[in-house]
Short mmCIF file of C-alpha atoms in Angstrom, two decimals:
data_model
loop_
_atom_site.label_atom_id
_atom_site.label_comp_id
_atom_site.label_asym_id
_atom_site.label_seq_id
_atom_site.Cartn_x
_atom_site.Cartn_y
_atom_site.Cartn_z
CA UNK A 1 32.13 -5.77 9.42
CA UNK A 2 32.39 -8.36 6.65
CA UNK A 3 29.16 -10.45 6.09
CA UNK A 4 25.81 -8.88 6.02
CA UNK A 5 22.51 -10.97 5.81
CA UNK A 6 19.43 -9.43 4.22
CA UNK A 7 15.80 -10.02 4.48
CA UNK A 8 12.61 -9.08 3.51
CA UNK A 9 9.06 -9.38 5.50
CA UNK A 10 5.41 -8.63 5.27
CA UNK A 11 3.61 -7.91 2.38
CA UNK A 12 5.17 -8.21 -1.27
CA UNK A 13 5.04 -5.36 -3.58
CA UNK A 14 7.33 -3.82 -6.07
CA UNK A 15 10.82 -2.62 -5.58
CA UNK A 16 12.16 -5.46 -3.07
CA UNK A 17 14.21 -7.19 -5.62
CA UNK A 18 15.83 -3.70 -6.52
CA UNK A 19 16.53 -3.37 -2.48
CA UNK A 20 18.27 -6.60 -2.52
CA UNK A 21 20.41 -5.84 -5.62
CA UNK A 22 20.99 -2.21 -4.34
CA UNK A 23 22.47 -3.87 -1.09
CA UNK A 24 24.18 -6.52 -2.66
CA UNK A 25 26.15 -4.33 -5.15
CA UNK A 26 27.21 -2.04 -2.62
CA UNK A 27 28.48 -4.92 -0.51
CA UNK A 28 30.52 -6.11 -3.44
CA UNK A 29 31.73 -2.18 -3.86
CA UNK A 30 32.90 -2.19 -0.40
CA UNK A 31 34.58 -5.88 -0.45
CA UNK A 32 31.64 -7.22 2.08
CA UNK A 33 29.53 -10.31 1.46
CA UNK A 34 25.80 -10.24 1.41
CA UNK A 35 23.61 -13.19 2.28
CA UNK A 36 19.96 -14.16 1.62
CA UNK A 37 17.87 -14.92 4.89
CA UNK A 38 14.86 -16.73 3.03
CA UNK A 39 11.25 -16.63 4.62
CA UNK A 40 11.84 -13.37 6.11
CA UNK A 41 11.54 -13.63 10.19
CA UNK A 42 10.53 -17.19 10.12
CA UNK A 43 13.80 -17.86 8.15
CA UNK A 44 15.77 -15.56 10.81
CA UNK A 45 14.49 -17.58 13.69
CA UNK A 46 15.44 -21.06 12.08
CA UNK A 47 18.55 -19.84 10.52
CA UNK A 48 20.85 -21.99 13.15
CA UNK A 49 19.11 -25.08 11.64
CA UNK A 50 20.20 -24.37 8.00
CA UNK A 51 23.32 -26.06 6.44
CA UNK A 52 24.02 -23.27 3.83
CA UNK A 53 22.70 -19.46 2.75
CA UNK A 54 22.76 -17.97 -0.51
CA UNK A 55 25.48 -15.17 -1.26
CA UNK A 56 24.12 -12.57 -3.39
CA UNK A 57 27.63 -12.75 -5.63
CA UNK A 58 27.40 -11.00 -9.55
CA UNK A 59 26.53 -14.59 -10.56
CA UNK A 60 23.28 -14.76 -8.08
CA UNK A 61 21.96 -11.23 -9.02
CA UNK A 62 21.81 -12.37 -12.49
CA UNK A 63 19.25 -14.60 -11.95
CA UNK A 64 16.72 -12.22 -11.10
CA UNK A 65 15.35 -8.92 -12.36
CA UNK A 66 15.49 -5.90 -10.00
CA UNK A 67 12.27 -4.51 -11.69
CA UNK A 68 10.31 -7.67 -10.72
CA UNK A 69 7.90 -7.21 -8.11
CA UNK A 70 7.81 -9.73 -4.92
CA UNK A 71 11.03 -10.70 -3.47
CA UNK A 72 13.65 -13.36 -4.48
CA UNK A 73 14.04 -13.53 -0.81
CA UNK A 74 10.71 -14.47 0.11
CA UNK A 75 8.64 -13.44 3.25
CA UNK A 76 6.55 -14.35 6.13
CA UNK A 77 4.44 -12.71 8.71
CA UNK A 78 6.18 -13.67 12.02
CA UNK A 79 6.30 -11.44 15.16
CA UNK A 80 9.40 -12.62 16.75
CA UNK A 81 8.43 -10.78 20.31
CA UNK A 82 5.54 -13.46 20.25
CA UNK A 83 7.61 -16.68 19.80
CA UNK A 84 6.91 -18.51 23.06
CA UNK A 85 10.52 -19.79 23.16
CA UNK A 86 12.30 -17.79 26.09
CA UNK A 87 15.25 -18.27 24.04
CA UNK A 88 14.17 -16.60 20.50
CA UNK A 89 16.93 -13.96 20.84
CA UNK A 90 19.87 -16.17 21.74
CA UNK A 91 18.66 -18.53 18.78
CA UNK A 92 18.77 -15.90 16.29
CA UNK A 93 22.38 -14.51 17.30
CA UNK A 94 23.27 -18.46 17.14
CA UNK A 95 22.12 -18.54 13.72
CA UNK A 96 24.02 -15.36 12.76
CA UNK A 97 27.06 -16.66 14.48
CA UNK A 98 26.91 -19.73 12.40
CA UNK A 99 27.29 -17.86 9.26
CA UNK A 100 29.33 -15.38 10.84
CA UNK A 101 26.83 -12.18 9.98
CA UNK A 102 27.70 -8.85 11.39
CA UNK A 103 24.58 -7.47 10.68
CA UNK A 104 21.34 -7.63 9.18
CA UNK A 105 19.37 -5.22 6.73
CA UNK A 106 15.75 -5.61 6.85
CA UNK A 107 13.08 -4.39 4.28
CA UNK A 108 9.45 -4.26 5.62
CA UNK A 109 6.93 -1.97 6.84
CA UNK A 110 5.39 -0.97 10.14
CA UNK A 111 4.64 -4.30 11.37
CA UNK A 112 8.11 -5.55 10.17
CA UNK A 113 9.40 -2.60 11.22
CA UNK A 114 8.17 -3.02 14.71
CA UNK A 115 10.25 -6.44 14.85
CA UNK A 116 13.05 -4.52 13.26
CA UNK A 117 13.08 -2.14 16.49
CA UNK A 118 12.44 -5.12 18.86
CA UNK A 119 15.80 -6.98 17.43
CA UNK A 120 17.68 -4.18 17.39
CA UNK A 121 16.77 -3.45 20.97
CA UNK A 122 17.83 -7.02 21.88
CA UNK A 123 21.35 -6.33 20.74
CA UNK A 124 21.28 -7.78 17.07
CA UNK A 125 22.64 -4.94 14.67
CA UNK A 126 19.76 -4.37 12.01
CA UNK A 127 19.21 -1.58 9.52
CA UNK A 128 15.80 -0.92 8.02
CA UNK A 129 14.86 -0.23 4.51
CA UNK A 130 11.33 1.29 4.14
CA UNK A 131 8.82 -1.30 2.43
CA UNK A 132 5.25 -0.87 2.33
CA UNK A 133 2.66 -0.18 -0.25
CA UNK A 134 0.12 1.36 1.92
CA UNK A 135 2.90 4.40 2.11
CA UNK A 136 1.84 4.83 5.78
CA UNK A 137 5.63 5.32 7.34
CA UNK A 138 6.93 8.63 7.79
CA UNK A 139 9.33 7.73 5.27
CA UNK A 140 8.67 6.98 1.08
CA UNK A 141 8.41 3.13 1.19
CA UNK A 142 9.28 1.03 -1.69
CA UNK A 143 5.84 -0.67 -3.17
CA UNK A 144 3.97 2.74 -2.97
CA UNK A 145 4.39 3.97 -6.56
CA UNK A 146 4.30 0.51 -8.25
CA UNK A 147 1.04 -0.16 -6.46
CA UNK A 148 -0.71 3.25 -7.12
CA UNK A 149 0.20 3.06 -10.98
CA UNK A 150 -1.22 -0.58 -11.06
CA UNK A 151 -4.62 0.45 -9.34
CA UNK A 152 -5.18 3.61 -11.38
CA UNK A 153 -4.60 1.39 -14.43
CA UNK A 154 -7.24 -1.23 -13.44
CA UNK A 155 -9.88 1.35 -12.35
CA UNK A 156 -9.48 3.59 -15.74
CA UNK A 157 -9.65 0.22 -17.87
CA UNK A 158 -12.63 -1.01 -15.94
CA UNK A 159 -14.49 2.28 -17.19
CA UNK A 160 -15.16 0.43 -20.70
CA UNK A 161 -16.99 -2.55 -19.17
CA UNK A 162 -18.97 0.11 -16.89
CA UNK A 163 -19.85 2.40 -19.75
CA UNK A 164 -20.64 -0.84 -21.64
CA UNK A 165 -23.48 -1.71 -19.03
CA UNK A 166 -23.89 1.32 -17.39
CA UNK A 167 -22.77 0.14 -14.22
CA UNK A 168 -21.56 1.87 -11.02
CA UNK A 169 -17.97 -0.03 -10.35
CA UNK A 170 -16.43 -0.13 -7.01
CA UNK A 171 -12.94 -1.21 -6.95
CA UNK A 172 -11.80 -2.38 -3.52
CA UNK A 173 -8.07 -1.83 -2.69
CA UNK A 174 -5.41 -2.21 -0.02
CA UNK A 175 -5.31 0.44 3.23
CA UNK A 176 -5.84 -1.05 6.55
CA UNK A 177 -5.38 2.60 8.41
CA UNK A 178 -4.32 4.81 5.95
CA UNK A 179 -6.03 5.54 2.38
CA UNK A 180 -2.43 7.08 0.43
CA UNK A 181 -2.95 4.13 -2.03
CA UNK A 182 -6.66 4.33 -2.84
CA UNK A 183 -6.52 8.52 -2.81
CA UNK A 184 -3.61 8.74 -5.08
CA UNK A 185 -4.55 5.88 -7.38
CA UNK A 186 -8.31 6.97 -7.32
CA UNK A 187 -7.32 10.52 -8.26
CA UNK A 188 -4.87 9.26 -11.48
CA UNK A 189 -7.96 7.13 -12.49
CA UNK A 190 -10.14 10.06 -12.53
CA UNK A 191 -12.44 8.28 -10.26
CA UNK A 192 -15.55 9.81 -8.78
CA UNK A 193 -15.46 8.84 -5.62
CA UNK A 194 -12.67 7.77 -3.11
CA UNK A 195 -13.21 6.23 0.08
CA UNK A 196 -10.30 6.27 2.57
CA UNK A 197 -10.04 4.87 6.32
CA UNK A 198 -9.21 8.61 7.33
CA UNK A 199 -13.15 9.65 6.58
CA UNK A 200 -15.80 8.05 8.22
CA UNK A 201 -18.21 7.46 4.95
CA UNK A 202 -21.50 9.64 5.12
CA UNK A 203 -23.57 7.32 2.58
CA UNK A 204 -26.19 10.02 1.70
CA UNK A 205 -23.40 12.47 0.40
CA UNK A 206 -21.75 9.38 -1.38
CA UNK A 207 -25.41 8.58 -3.14
CA UNK A 208 -26.42 12.22 -3.83
CA UNK A 209 -22.77 12.74 -5.68
CA UNK A 210 -23.28 9.53 -7.32
CA UNK A 211 -27.21 9.93 -8.46
CA UNK A 212 -26.49 13.19 -9.99
CA UNK A 213 -23.26 12.60 -11.70
CA UNK A 214 -24.30 8.92 -13.14
CA UNK A 215 -27.60 10.03 -14.35
CA UNK A 216 -26.34 13.08 -15.94
CA UNK A 217 -23.71 11.12 -17.93
CA UNK A 218 -26.16 8.63 -18.98
CA UNK A 219 -29.04 11.14 -19.90
CA UNK A 220 -26.63 13.34 -21.70
CA UNK A 221 -25.00 10.85 -23.81
CA UNK A 222 -26.03 10.18 -27.21
CA UNK A 223 -26.46 6.33 -26.94
CA UNK A 224 -27.31 6.59 -22.77
CA UNK A 225 -24.04 5.41 -22.10
CA UNK A 226 -22.26 6.13 -19.00
CA UNK A 227 -20.60 4.77 -15.65
CA UNK A 228 -19.32 5.79 -11.84
CA UNK A 229 -16.51 4.67 -10.30
CA UNK A 230 -15.49 4.38 -6.67
CA UNK A 231 -12.09 3.33 -5.26
CA UNK A 232 -12.63 1.93 -1.81
CA UNK A 233 -9.41 1.45 0.69
CA UNK A 234 -10.31 -2.23 2.71
CA UNK A 235 -10.07 -0.31 6.12
CA UNK A 236 -13.22 1.74 5.06
CA UNK A 237 -14.93 3.12 8.36
CA UNK A 238 -18.57 3.34 9.12
CA UNK A 239 -20.04 6.61 9.88
CA UNK A 240 -19.60 6.09 13.44
CA UNK A 241 -15.69 5.41 12.69
CA UNK A 242 -15.79 1.63 13.27
CA UNK A 243 -14.03 -0.94 11.53
CA UNK A 244 -16.02 -3.43 8.92
CA UNK A 245 -14.54 -6.73 10.32
CA UNK A 246 -14.88 -10.49 9.90
CA UNK A 247 -15.37 -11.06 13.89
CA UNK A 248 -15.02 -14.90 13.15
CA UNK A 249 -11.56 -14.72 11.16
CA UNK A 250 -9.43 -14.66 14.38
CA UNK A 251 -6.52 -12.51 14.21
CA UNK A 252 -3.15 -12.62 12.56
CA UNK A 253 0.27 -12.44 14.06
CA UNK A 254 0.42 -8.74 14.76
CA UNK A 255 -3.10 -8.74 16.41
CA UNK A 256 -5.06 -7.20 13.32
CA UNK A 257 -8.40 -8.65 12.70
CA UNK A 258 -9.31 -9.68 9.30
CA UNK A 259 -11.11 -6.83 7.25
CA UNK A 260 -13.95 -7.73 5.49
CA UNK A 261 -16.38 -6.62 2.53
CA UNK A 262 -15.62 -2.91 2.23
CA UNK A 263 -16.47 -3.18 -1.40
CA UNK A 264 -19.30 -5.27 -0.76
CA UNK A 265 -20.87 -2.99 1.95
CA UNK A 266 -20.23 0.07 -0.47
CA UNK A 267 -22.33 -1.75 -3.02
CA UNK A 268 -24.93 -2.58 -0.19
CA UNK A 269 -25.59 0.81 0.84
CA UNK A 270 -25.58 2.32 -2.74
CA UNK A 271 -28.34 -0.21 -4.09
CA UNK A 272 -29.88 0.51 -0.53
CA UNK A 273 -30.48 3.93 -1.52
CA UNK A 274 -31.23 3.26 -5.14
CA UNK A 275 -34.14 1.31 -4.49
CA UNK A 276 -35.58 3.91 -1.97
CA UNK A 277 -35.03 6.75 -4.35
CA UNK A 278 -38.40 7.24 -6.43
CA UNK A 279 -36.31 9.08 -8.95
CA UNK A 280 -34.21 6.23 -10.00
CA UNK A 281 -36.91 4.37 -11.60
CA UNK A 282 -37.88 7.24 -13.59
CA UNK A 283 -34.56 7.66 -14.74
CA UNK A 284 -34.32 3.94 -15.99
CA UNK A 285 -37.63 4.38 -17.98
CA UNK A 286 -36.24 7.81 -19.41
CA UNK A 287 -33.21 6.50 -21.08
CA UNK A 288 -34.75 3.04 -22.14
CA UNK A 289 -33.51 0.51 -19.55
CA UNK A 290 -36.26 -0.24 -17.31
CA UNK A 291 -37.84 -3.96 -17.50
CA UNK A 292 -40.43 -4.12 -14.52
CA UNK A 293 -39.24 -7.31 -12.35
CA UNK A 294 -35.78 -7.54 -14.22
CA UNK A 295 -34.07 -4.08 -14.34
CA UNK A 296 -35.41 -1.74 -12.46
CA UNK A 297 -32.36 0.01 -10.98
CA UNK A 298 -28.55 0.05 -12.30
CA UNK A 299 -26.00 -2.48 -11.52
CA UNK A 300 -23.79 -1.93 -8.73
CA UNK A 301 -20.72 -4.32 -9.00
CA UNK A 302 -17.55 -4.58 -7.00
CA UNK A 303 -14.10 -5.64 -8.28
CA UNK A 304 -11.16 -6.84 -6.20
CA UNK A 305 -7.98 -6.89 -7.99
CA UNK A 306 -6.60 -8.02 -4.75
CA UNK A 307 -2.87 -9.41 -5.17
CA UNK A 308 -2.77 -8.25 -8.80
CA UNK A 309 -1.99 -4.82 -7.54
CA UNK A 310 1.06 -5.42 -6.03
CA UNK A 311 2.23 -8.24 -8.33
CA UNK A 312 4.30 -8.02 -11.88
CA UNK A 313 6.80 -5.48 -12.08
CA UNK A 314 7.89 -2.54 -10.31
CA UNK A 315 7.82 1.12 -11.37
CA UNK A 316 10.80 3.02 -12.47
CA UNK A 317 10.53 4.97 -9.39
CA UNK A 318 10.38 2.05 -7.01
CA UNK A 319 13.35 0.63 -8.79
CA UNK A 320 15.32 4.05 -8.27
CA UNK A 321 14.56 4.01 -4.51
CA UNK A 322 15.08 0.11 -3.99
CA UNK A 323 18.51 0.63 -5.11
CA UNK A 324 19.24 3.47 -3.03
CA UNK A 325 17.58 2.23 -0.03
CA UNK A 326 19.69 -1.03 -0.19
CA UNK A 327 22.79 0.59 -0.85
CA UNK A 328 22.28 3.09 1.50
CA UNK A 329 21.59 0.36 4.51
CA UNK A 330 24.78 -0.96 3.61
CA UNK A 331 26.68 2.16 4.00
CA UNK A 332 24.85 2.78 7.25
CA UNK A 333 25.90 -0.37 9.15
CA UNK A 334 29.50 0.00 7.73
CA UNK A 335 29.55 3.33 9.45
CA UNK A 336 28.10 1.62 12.82
CA UNK A 337 24.46 2.97 12.86
CA UNK A 338 21.75 0.57 13.71
CA UNK A 339 18.36 0.68 14.63
CA UNK A 340 17.57 3.31 11.91
CA UNK A 341 15.39 3.57 8.74
CA UNK A 342 16.94 5.05 5.29
CA UNK A 343 14.75 7.83 4.45
CA UNK A 344 16.53 9.40 1.77
CA UNK A 345 19.57 9.46 -0.40
CA UNK A 346 20.55 12.57 -1.94
CA UNK A 347 23.98 12.94 -3.72
CA UNK A 348 26.46 12.00 -1.40
CA UNK A 349 24.04 12.68 1.47
CA UNK A 350 22.39 9.17 2.79
CA UNK A 351 19.53 10.46 5.55
CA UNK A 352 18.09 8.28 8.02
CA UNK A 353 16.03 8.56 11.12
CA UNK A 354 15.21 6.40 14.03
CA UNK A 355 12.95 3.37 13.00
CA UNK A 356 10.54 3.91 16.07
CA UNK A 357 9.85 7.06 14.61
CA UNK A 358 9.86 5.81 10.87
CA UNK A 359 7.34 3.19 11.64
CA UNK A 360 4.70 5.93 13.17
CA UNK A 361 1.71 5.74 11.21
CA UNK A 362 1.69 8.76 8.64
CA UNK A 363 -2.00 9.35 7.44
CA UNK A 364 -3.79 11.00 4.16
CA UNK A 365 -3.63 15.29 4.60
CA UNK A 366 -7.22 15.98 4.72
CA UNK A 367 -6.27 19.38 3.85
CA UNK A 368 -5.07 18.03 0.43
CA UNK A 369 -8.13 15.79 0.14
CA UNK A 370 -10.37 19.36 0.55
CA UNK A 371 -8.19 20.24 -2.49
CA UNK A 372 -9.54 17.62 -4.51
CA UNK A 373 -13.15 17.82 -3.46
CA UNK A 374 -13.11 21.60 -4.60
CA UNK A 375 -12.30 19.38 -7.96
CA UNK A 376 -15.13 17.36 -7.81
CA UNK A 377 -14.60 14.15 -6.54
CA UNK A 378 -16.19 12.94 -3.54
CA UNK A 379 -14.75 11.46 -0.28
CA UNK A 380 -18.12 10.44 1.37
CA UNK A 381 -18.16 13.91 3.47
CA UNK A 382 -19.51 17.09 2.80
CA UNK A 383 -16.79 18.90 0.95
CA UNK A 384 -14.53 21.06 3.15
CA UNK A 385 -13.85 24.55 1.52
CA UNK A 386 -10.15 24.42 0.24
CA UNK A 387 -8.60 27.67 1.69
CA UNK A 388 -5.18 27.69 0.12
CA UNK A 389 -2.12 29.54 1.75
CA UNK A 390 0.55 30.57 -1.63
CA UNK A 391 3.91 30.90 -0.50
CA UNK A 392 7.15 31.27 -2.98
CA UNK A 393 9.71 28.43 -1.74
CA UNK A 394 13.27 28.27 -2.44
CA UNK A 395 14.89 24.87 -3.57
CA UNK A 396 13.07 21.76 -5.06
CA UNK A 397 10.17 20.02 -3.54
CA UNK A 398 11.24 16.57 -3.29
CA UNK A 399 8.41 14.63 -1.67
CA UNK A 400 5.91 13.13 -4.42
CA UNK A 401 3.99 11.29 -1.91
#
């Protein structure tokens, strides 16, 4: 193996440029050449038509920072298996042969990882560096820590405007099937309520928690100031377990319907209960806020930080893991391993698992949720008692997410 291609795919996030640099620097150390395949799987499919691809030599590496979020290699959302061309795999192989690429390092999440598995099964040597800010792979993935930190900062900072206007603030964040980022960022920001896909929401439970905590804060404050914060994952489930989707928006390349309005839906459910609650106008009058016909219930606002949570800079943790994952991917290719996902680098040990196992979805541990329920956070259900099991362990606990 002398030349390797590298591509990134799916959603952008922190840590990806560290993956690129880690792979390139390890390739240099092993006297290999590493080339960028731009624009994800679209670029790989069209590689045969390109006249030139960029080698990540030291001069090119100096032109971007490993701590920048996003990817210098670019992205696209393309499912190779869904391409109608019956010669698609041969076309990809021909493109790789044109540039003498012996294997690929691919950094992506569950959708992108499934494409990587498909390519490997069709005779294209690949190693997977795990990437998804949703943290729903079996391994840790670059992007998760960076996103959690940014969401936590936004939610925490929004409390200043919430307290100024005595508002309930609902922040909608990414998380289609798993609520790891909403869960962890909400805890870090000391959000009052966290709504995740794993727990269908009982809106009466949410409202009871909100009404008690929100009104108490404002009543007890000497200038009648207070707020209540909710972090909701976009994959919020209705009480019956169904998704909230935009039925008119079609589906993406991987067959996913567009999720629609988790934050808006949350606001509507709260406002509906506020209007029906006879205690709310009395609270507004007691605290000097009530104005008939204009200001009869507190304001409930939704916030969509959207792509702000995945842009900007990478956390130190993601930068470290990105370097390790990229470097380890090159070492695995050199050793003849294919179709596997980098799991962890610990000293001289490079750990990996089969990619078809790595991309199996991992959900939030509901027993851990119950611990935070015991600390007073609402998760949209009646709190489940937390019954801890105490045990002593040898060694160091390594998984922080």
